[in-house]
Short mmCIF file of C-alpha atoms in Angstrom, two decimals:
data_model
loop_
_atom_site.label_atom_id
_atom_site.label_comp_id
_atom_site.label_asym_id
_atom_site.label_seq_id
_atom_site.Cartn_x
_atom_site.Cartn_y
_atom_site.Cartn_z
CA UNK R 1 -17.22 110.29 -66.57
CA UNK R 2 -13.64 111.46 -65.81
CA UNK R 3 -14.60 115.08 -66.40
CA UNK R 4 -17.51 114.72 -63.96
CA UNK R 5 -15.22 113.30 -61.26
CA UNK R 6 -12.69 116.10 -61.76
CA UNK R 7 -15.42 118.76 -61.60
CA UNK R 8 -16.74 117.33 -58.33
CA UNK R 9 -13.23 117.31 -56.85
CA UNK R 10 -12.72 120.92 -57.88
CA UNK R 11 -15.94 121.92 -56.12
CA UNK R 12 -14.45 120.94 -52.75
CA UNK R 13 -11.17 122.83 -53.20
CA UNK R 14 -10.48 126.57 -52.72
CA UNK R 15 -10.47 128.08 -56.21
CA UNK R 16 -8.32 131.21 -55.71
CA UNK R 17 -5.03 129.37 -54.95
CA UNK R 18 -5.56 127.14 -57.96
CA UNK R 19 -6.18 130.12 -60.22
CA UNK R 20 -3.08 131.82 -58.82
CA UNK R 21 -0.81 129.01 -59.95
CA UNK R 22 -2.53 127.93 -63.18
CA UNK R 23 -1.63 129.02 -66.67
CA UNK R 24 -4.10 131.21 -68.57
CA UNK R 25 -7.34 129.44 -69.45
CA UNK R 26 -6.35 126.45 -67.25
CA UNK R 27 -7.88 125.55 -63.89
CA UNK R 28 -5.88 122.44 -63.02
CA UNK R 29 -2.16 122.39 -62.28
CA UNK R 30 -0.51 119.74 -64.42
CA UNK R 31 3.07 120.05 -63.24
CA UNK R 32 4.41 122.54 -65.85
CA UNK R 33 4.12 125.63 -63.62
CA UNK R 34 6.86 127.27 -61.54
CA UNK R 35 5.30 127.06 -58.07
CA UNK R 36 1.87 126.30 -56.71
CA UNK R 37 0.71 127.41 -53.20
CA UNK R 38 -1.43 124.28 -52.97
CA UNK R 39 0.74 121.61 -54.61
CA UNK R 40 4.19 122.94 -53.69
CA UNK R 41 7.24 122.89 -55.99
CA UNK R 42 7.14 121.69 -59.62
CA UNK R 43 6.28 118.04 -60.07
CA UNK R 44 5.40 115.63 -62.87
CA UNK R 45 2.28 114.05 -61.45
CA UNK R 46 -0.98 114.55 -63.22
CA UNK R 47 -3.91 116.64 -62.17
CA UNK R 48 -5.94 113.75 -60.74
CA UNK R 49 -3.05 112.45 -58.61
CA UNK R 50 -2.24 115.97 -57.37
CA UNK R 51 -5.85 116.57 -56.37
CA UNK R 52 -5.90 113.25 -54.51
CA UNK R 53 -2.76 114.18 -52.54
CA UNK R 54 -4.20 117.60 -51.73
CA UNK R 55 -7.43 116.04 -50.50
CA UNK R 56 -5.50 113.77 -48.17
CA UNK R 57 -3.49 116.72 -46.83
CA UNK R 58 -6.57 118.83 -46.22
CA UNK R 59 -8.37 115.98 -44.50
CA UNK R 60 -5.34 115.24 -42.30
CA UNK R 61 -5.00 118.87 -41.18
CA UNK R 62 -8.73 119.09 -40.49
CA UNK R 63 -8.63 115.93 -38.36
CA UNK R 64 -5.61 117.25 -36.46
CA UNK R 65 -7.37 120.56 -35.74
CA UNK R 66 -10.54 118.81 -34.59
CA UNK R 67 -8.62 116.46 -32.28
CA UNK R 68 -6.64 119.36 -30.82
CA UNK R 69 -9.83 121.24 -29.99
CA UNK R 70 -11.83 118.27 -28.69
CA UNK R 71 -9.17 116.67 -26.44
CA UNK R 72 -9.03 118.31 -22.97
CA UNK R 73 -5.95 118.10 -20.78
CA UNK R 74 -6.05 115.25 -18.26
CA UNK R 75 -3.08 114.72 -15.93
CA UNK R 76 -1.87 111.18 -15.41
CA UNK R 77 -2.59 109.30 -12.18
CA UNK R 78 1.07 109.55 -11.26
CA UNK R 79 1.07 113.33 -11.79
CA UNK R 80 -2.14 113.61 -9.74
CA UNK R 81 -0.58 111.69 -6.84
CA UNK R 82 2.67 113.67 -6.94
CA UNK R 83 0.84 117.02 -7.05
CA UNK R 84 -1.19 116.35 -3.92
CA UNK R 85 1.78 114.67 -2.26
CA UNK R 86 3.68 117.92 -2.81
CA UNK R 87 0.78 119.87 -1.32
CA UNK R 88 0.62 117.59 1.71
CA UNK R 89 4.35 117.74 2.38
CA UNK R 90 4.61 121.51 1.83
CA UNK R 91 1.47 122.54 3.69
CA UNK R 92 3.03 124.00 6.83
CA UNK R 93 0.54 126.44 8.31
CA UNK R 94 -2.37 125.48 6.06
CA UNK R 95 -2.83 123.54 2.83
CA UNK R 96 -5.04 125.91 0.84
CA UNK R 97 -2.30 128.45 0.02
CA UNK R 98 -0.01 125.69 -1.18
CA UNK R 99 -2.87 124.06 -3.07
CA UNK R 100 -3.49 127.29 -4.92
CA UNK R 101 0.19 127.76 -5.74
CA UNK R 102 0.65 124.21 -7.05
CA UNK R 103 -2.67 123.70 -8.86
CA UNK R 104 -3.11 127.23 -10.26
CA UNK R 105 0.34 128.79 -10.60
CA UNK R 106 2.78 125.89 -11.05
CA UNK R 107 0.85 123.13 -12.84
CA UNK R 108 -1.97 125.32 -14.24
CA UNK R 109 -4.59 122.60 -13.90
CA UNK R 110 -7.10 125.18 -12.63
CA UNK R 111 -7.51 128.88 -13.21
CA UNK R 112 -8.26 131.45 -10.53
CA UNK R 113 -12.01 131.29 -11.02
CA UNK R 114 -12.19 127.49 -10.95
CA UNK R 115 -10.09 127.34 -7.80
CA UNK R 116 -12.29 129.88 -6.03
CA UNK R 117 -15.44 128.02 -7.05
CA UNK R 118 -14.08 124.65 -5.85
CA UNK R 119 -12.99 126.20 -2.54
CA UNK R 120 -16.52 127.56 -2.09
CA UNK R 121 -18.02 124.13 -2.67
CA UNK R 122 -15.51 122.50 -0.30
CA UNK R 123 -16.28 125.02 2.45
CA UNK R 124 -19.98 124.25 2.18
CA UNK R 125 -19.49 120.59 3.15
CA UNK R 126 -17.91 119.09 6.29
CA UNK R 127 -14.26 118.15 6.36
CA UNK R 128 -10.88 119.83 5.77
CA UNK R 129 -11.05 122.10 2.75
CA UNK R 130 -7.92 120.84 1.03
CA UNK R 131 -8.85 117.19 1.53
CA UNK R 132 -12.25 117.91 0.03
CA UNK R 133 -10.53 119.66 -2.87
CA UNK R 134 -8.25 116.66 -3.42
CA UNK R 135 -11.29 114.39 -3.70
CA UNK R 136 -13.03 116.92 -5.96
CA UNK R 137 -10.09 117.33 -8.35
CA UNK R 138 -9.25 113.63 -8.35
CA UNK R 139 -12.82 112.70 -9.23
CA UNK R 140 -12.85 115.30 -11.98
CA UNK R 141 -9.90 113.75 -13.81
CA UNK R 142 -9.97 110.02 -12.95
CA UNK R 143 -13.25 109.27 -11.20
CA UNK R 144 -13.34 107.40 -7.88
CA UNK R 145 -9.85 105.99 -8.41
CA UNK R 146 -8.52 109.52 -8.92
CA UNK R 147 -10.23 110.65 -5.71
CA UNK R 148 -8.51 107.84 -3.77
CA UNK R 149 -5.14 108.65 -5.35
CA UNK R 150 -5.40 112.35 -4.50
CA UNK R 151 -6.64 111.57 -0.99
CA UNK R 152 -3.71 109.24 -0.25
CA UNK R 153 -1.30 111.76 -1.76
CA UNK R 154 -2.38 114.65 0.44
CA UNK R 155 -3.06 112.71 3.66
CA UNK R 156 -0.51 109.88 3.65
CA UNK R 157 2.76 111.65 4.45
CA UNK R 158 1.26 114.20 6.93
CA UNK R 159 -0.44 111.33 8.78
CA UNK R 160 2.85 109.47 9.15
CA UNK R 161 4.64 112.64 10.30
CA UNK R 162 1.86 113.41 12.79
CA UNK R 163 2.04 109.93 14.32
CA UNK R 164 5.82 110.23 14.69
CA UNK R 165 5.75 113.75 16.14
CA UNK R 166 2.79 113.20 18.45
CA UNK R 167 4.77 111.61 21.26
CA UNK R 168 7.63 114.08 20.82
CA UNK R 169 5.30 117.08 21.08
CA UNK R 170 3.56 115.86 24.21
CA UNK R 171 6.94 115.18 25.79
CA UNK R 172 8.26 118.70 25.21
CA UNK R 173 5.11 120.85 24.91
CA UNK R 174 5.62 122.30 28.42
CA UNK R 175 8.93 123.90 27.49
CA UNK R 176 8.80 127.70 26.96
CA UNK R 177 10.88 127.42 23.79
CA UNK R 178 8.40 125.00 22.23
CA UNK R 179 5.42 127.18 23.18
CA UNK R 180 7.07 130.29 21.71
CA UNK R 181 7.85 128.42 18.52
CA UNK R 182 4.24 127.26 18.16
CA UNK R 183 2.92 130.83 18.66
CA UNK R 184 5.34 132.13 16.04
CA UNK R 185 4.32 129.46 13.54
CA UNK R 186 0.65 130.28 14.15
CA UNK R 187 1.27 133.96 13.35
CA UNK R 188 3.06 133.06 10.11
CA UNK R 189 0.25 130.68 9.14
CA UNK R 190 -2.33 133.41 9.73
CA UNK R 191 -0.39 135.83 7.54
CA UNK R 192 -0.15 133.24 4.78
CA UNK R 193 -3.90 132.60 4.89
CA UNK R 194 -4.48 136.35 4.60
CA UNK R 195 -2.16 136.45 1.57
CA UNK R 196 -4.12 133.62 -0.08
CA UNK R 197 -7.42 135.37 0.60
CA UNK R 198 -6.16 138.54 -1.08
CA UNK R 199 -4.94 136.58 -4.11
CA UNK R 200 -8.21 134.65 -4.44
CA UNK R 201 -10.25 137.82 -4.18
CA UNK R 202 -8.28 139.56 -6.93
CA UNK R 203 -11.09 139.50 -9.53
CA UNK R 204 -13.55 141.04 -7.02
CA UNK R 205 -11.47 143.91 -5.64
CA UNK R 206 -12.06 146.00 -8.76
CA UNK R 207 -15.84 145.87 -8.43
CA UNK R 208 -17.75 147.70 -5.66
CA UNK R 209 -20.32 144.95 -5.16
CA UNK R 210 -17.54 142.41 -4.76
CA UNK R 211 -15.99 144.46 -1.95
CA UNK R 212 -19.37 144.93 -0.28
CA UNK R 213 -20.13 141.20 -0.44
CA UNK R 214 -16.71 140.25 0.97
CA UNK R 215 -17.07 142.79 3.80
CA UNK R 216 -20.61 141.59 4.59
CA UNK R 217 -19.49 137.96 4.74
CA UNK R 218 -16.60 138.81 7.06
CA UNK R 219 -18.84 140.94 9.31
CA UNK R 220 -21.46 138.20 9.65
CA UNK R 221 -18.81 135.63 10.56
CA UNK R 222 -16.75 137.82 12.94
CA UNK R 223 -19.26 140.12 14.65
CA UNK R 224 -22.59 138.30 14.28
CA UNK R 225 -21.00 134.88 14.94
CA UNK R 226 -22.95 133.25 12.16
CA UNK R 227 -22.12 129.68 11.28
CA UNK R 228 -20.02 129.39 8.13
CA UNK R 229 -22.71 127.34 6.38
CA UNK R 230 -25.27 130.09 7.02
CA UNK R 231 -22.85 132.77 5.79
CA UNK R 232 -22.21 130.79 2.61
CA UNK R 233 -25.93 130.21 2.06
CA UNK R 234 -26.91 133.86 2.56
CA UNK R 235 -24.02 135.66 0.92
CA UNK R 236 -23.68 132.98 -1.72
CA UNK R 237 -27.28 133.52 -2.81
CA UNK R 238 -26.61 137.25 -3.03
CA UNK R 239 -23.48 136.52 -5.06
CA UNK R 240 -25.46 134.40 -7.52
CA UNK R 241 -27.91 137.24 -8.07
CA UNK R 242 -25.12 139.81 -8.53
CA UNK R 243 -23.26 137.53 -10.89
CA UNK R 244 -26.33 137.06 -13.10
CA UNK R 245 -26.68 140.84 -13.24
CA UNK R 246 -23.03 141.17 -14.28
CA UNK R 247 -21.96 143.03 -11.14
CA UNK R 248 -19.38 140.41 -10.08
#
């Protein structure tokens, strides 16, 4: 009976390391060898005990590998709130560029492709793009509660600042200095949006069909005065076809 148990244990172990450390005509390490790649340094435990320890080690490493592969990264609720709070506080001149920097570059919660896809979805529905993205990302990680946390994080502080500055702006908006400052800030915001567009379109600039699709979308919006929803519907359908063909 003992021989049968040992033979079944041997069947589950890699044979070559055992043969490398065993004496001639012996398959099991019994503790009288110099060094064994499976069992480690010399020891005085018997073959059955050594096999049992090895089984436990192999099972532990296998469970650790499986858990590492199966467990996706999920930020905490506190980290989710602080990330979108940082976006809301930093978003002078537009929130999307800062959202990309914080979510893609700094925290690495999204990659370039995921961010572009989420922006596309957010542009297809009513509402500010970055607020829609906050709800989208919050729901992805923590459900409805995460959406509320991200929404409060990105809207709370700017709302308070806007209420405080509203009366001040209306009191001094007629001054030439204030008007010049607002025009200058608008120019900087436009440049920053252009920078973000170039960064987001990075994967498409190397492919001719990507350039053609971007140019067609811009032409329909600027010269044909198409509504953004219609541009997204038309050019988005063309993008789906090109992507299935492998041209994007």
